[in-house]
Coordinates of N, CA and C in Angstrom, one line a residue:
M1 N 245.9 170.1 173.3 CA 244.8 171.3 173.2 C 245.6 172.7 174.1
M2 N 245.5 174.1 173.3 CA 245.4 174.7 173.2 C 244.2 175.9 174.4
T3 N 244.6 175.9 175.3 CA 244.3 177.1 176.0 C 244.5 178.3 175.9
H4 N 243.2 178.4 176.7 CA 242.9 179.9 175.8 C 243.9 181.4 176.1
E5 N 245.0 180.9 177.4 CA 245.9 181.9 177.8 C 247.0 181.4 176.4
E6 N 247.0 180.2 175.7 CA 248.1 180.1 174.6 C 247.3 180.8 173.3
L7 N 246.6 180.5 173.1 CA 245.0 181.3 171.9 C 245.3 182.4 172.3
Q8 N 245.0 183.3 173.1 CA 244.6 184.7 173.0 C 245.5 185.6 172.2
P9 N 247.0 185.8 172.3 CA 248.4 186.4 171.9 C 247.7 186.7 170.8
T10 N 247.8 184.7 169.5 CA 247.9 184.2 168.7 C 246.9 185.1 168.0
L11 N 245.5 185.2 168.6 CA 244.9 185.9 167.6 C 244.8 187.3 168.1
D12 N 245.6 187.9 169.5 CA 245.6 189.6 169.5 C 246.5 189.5 167.9
A13 N 247.7 189.0 167.9 CA 248.7 189.7 166.6 C 247.8 189.4 165.6
H14 N 246.7 188.4 165.5 CA 246.6 188.6 163.9 C 244.8 189.4 163.6
R15 N 244.7 190.3 165.3 CA 243.6 191.2 164.9 C 244.8 192.7 164.7
E16 N 245.1 192.6 165.4 CA 246.6 193.8 164.8 C 246.8 193.6 163.2
W17 N 247.4 192.6 162.7 CA 247.7 192.0 160.9 C 246.4 192.7 160.4
L18 N 245.8 192.1 160.9 CA 244.3 192.4 160.1 C 244.0 193.7 159.7
T19 N 243.8 195.1 160.6 CA 243.6 195.7 161.0 C 244.6 196.8 160.6
S20 N 246.0 196.7 160.7 CA 246.7 197.2 159.9 C 247.1 197.0 158.8
G21 N 246.7 196.2 157.6 CA 247.0 195.9 156.7 C 248.1 194.7 156.5
G22 N 248.5 194.8 157.1 CA 249.5 193.8 157.4 C 251.2 193.7 158.0
A23 N 250.8 195.4 157.9 CA 252.1 196.3 158.6 C 252.5 195.6 159.7
R24 N 251.8 195.6 160.4 CA 252.1 195.4 162.3 C 251.3 193.8 162.4
G25 N 251.5 192.8 163.3 CA 250.8 191.7 163.8 C 251.6 191.0 162.7
K26 N 251.1 189.9 163.1 CA 251.7 188.2 162.4 C 250.0 187.7 162.0
R27 N 249.6 187.1 160.5 CA 248.4 186.8 160.2 C 248.8 184.9 161.4
A28 N 247.6 184.5 161.6 CA 247.2 182.8 163.0 C 247.9 182.5 162.2
D29 N 248.9 181.8 162.3 CA 249.5 180.5 161.8 C 249.2 179.3 163.1
L30 N 247.5 178.7 162.6 CA 246.9 177.5 163.5 C 247.2 175.8 163.3
T31 N 248.1 176.3 161.8 CA 248.3 175.2 161.1 C 248.4 173.9 162.8
G32 N 248.0 172.6 162.1 CA 247.4 171.3 163.0 C 247.4 171.4 164.4
A33 N 246.8 172.6 164.7 CA 246.6 172.9 166.3 C 245.5 172.3 166.2
D34 N 245.4 171.8 168.1 CA 244.6 171.5 168.4 C 243.7 172.1 169.6
L35 N 242.6 172.2 168.5 CA 241.6 173.4 169.1 C 240.3 173.2 169.8
Y36 N 240.2 171.4 170.4 CA 239.6 171.0 170.5 C 238.8 171.7 171.5
G37 N 237.0 171.6 170.9 CA 236.7 172.4 172.6 C 236.8 174.3 172.3
A38 N 237.7 174.9 171.6 CA 238.1 175.8 172.2 C 237.1 177.1 171.8
N39 N 237.3 177.8 172.5 CA 235.9 179.1 172.7 C 236.6 180.4 171.5
L40 N 235.8 179.9 170.1 CA 236.4 181.0 169.3 C 234.8 181.7 169.2
Y41 N 234.3 182.2 170.0 CA 232.8 182.8 169.9 C 233.7 183.9 169.7
G42 N 233.0 184.6 168.2 CA 233.0 186.1 167.5 C 234.5 186.2 167.3
A43 N 235.5 185.1 167.2 CA 237.2 185.4 166.9 C 236.8 186.0 165.5
N44 N 237.4 186.8 164.9 CA 237.7 186.9 163.8 C 239.1 186.6 163.4
L45 N 238.7 185.5 162.4 CA 239.4 184.1 162.0 C 240.0 184.8 160.6
T46 N 240.0 185.6 159.9 CA 239.7 186.4 158.5 C 241.2 185.8 158.2
R47 N 241.2 185.0 156.7 CA 242.4 184.5 155.9 C 243.6 184.1 157.4
A48 N 243.3 183.4 158.3 CA 243.7 182.9 159.3 C 244.2 181.3 158.3
D49 N 245.3 181.1 158.4 CA 245.7 179.3 158.8 C 245.3 178.5 159.2
L50 N 244.2 177.8 158.7 CA 244.1 176.8 160.1 C 244.2 174.8 159.7
T51 N 244.8 175.4 159.0 CA 245.0 173.9 157.7 C 245.1 172.5 158.7
G52 N 244.7 171.5 158.9 CA 244.7 170.6 159.7 C 244.3 170.9 161.0
A53 N 243.8 172.1 161.2 CA 243.2 171.9 163.0 C 242.0 171.1 163.1
D54 N 241.9 170.7 164.9 CA 241.4 170.1 165.1 C 240.3 170.8 166.2
L55 N 238.9 170.8 165.1 CA 237.8 172.4 165.6 C 237.0 171.7 166.2
T56 N 237.0 170.3 167.1 CA 236.3 169.7 167.2 C 235.3 169.9 168.0
G57 N 234.2 170.3 167.9 CA 233.3 171.0 169.9 C 234.0 172.3 169.3
A58 N 234.2 172.9 168.8 CA 234.9 174.5 169.0 C 234.0 174.8 168.9
D59 N 233.4 176.1 169.6 CA 232.2 177.2 169.9 C 232.9 178.4 168.8
L60 N 232.4 178.2 167.5 CA 232.7 179.1 166.6 C 231.5 180.7 166.5
T61 N 230.5 180.1 167.2 CA 229.6 181.1 167.3 C 230.2 182.1 166.4
G62 N 229.4 183.4 165.7 CA 229.6 184.9 165.3 C 231.0 184.8 164.8
A63 N 232.0 183.6 164.7 CA 233.3 183.8 164.3 C 233.3 184.1 162.6
N64 N 234.1 185.1 162.0 CA 234.1 185.3 160.6 C 235.9 184.4 160.3
L65 N 235.2 183.5 159.6 CA 236.0 182.8 158.8 C 236.1 182.8 157.1
T66 N 235.9 184.3 157.0 CA 236.0 184.3 155.8 C 238.0 184.2 155.0
R67 N 237.9 183.3 154.0 CA 239.2 183.3 153.4 C 239.8 182.6 154.0
A68 N 239.2 182.6 155.7 CA 240.6 181.1 156.2 C 240.7 180.0 155.6
D69 N 242.1 179.2 155.3 CA 242.4 177.7 154.9 C 242.3 177.1 156.2
L70 N 240.8 176.3 155.5 CA 240.4 175.2 156.5 C 240.6 173.6 156.2
Y71 N 241.9 173.9 154.7 CA 242.2 172.6 154.4 C 242.3 171.2 155.4
G72 N 242.2 170.2 154.8 CA 242.1 168.7 156.1 C 241.4 169.4 157.2

């Protein structure tokens, strides 16, 4: 399971990637990530790759999953 401390840099880089139009930061690649019970409250996961991620029990309240890849 990813801790908040492990997840936050990915979310920060993703936010920068989104706001810069891809010029800075990095798209969130959480392929196969164990996000069981993760606090993703209000996270902007637009266009993030969550293929095969375990989101069981994750708090996605207010999260933006527009065009996120949630396959599997």
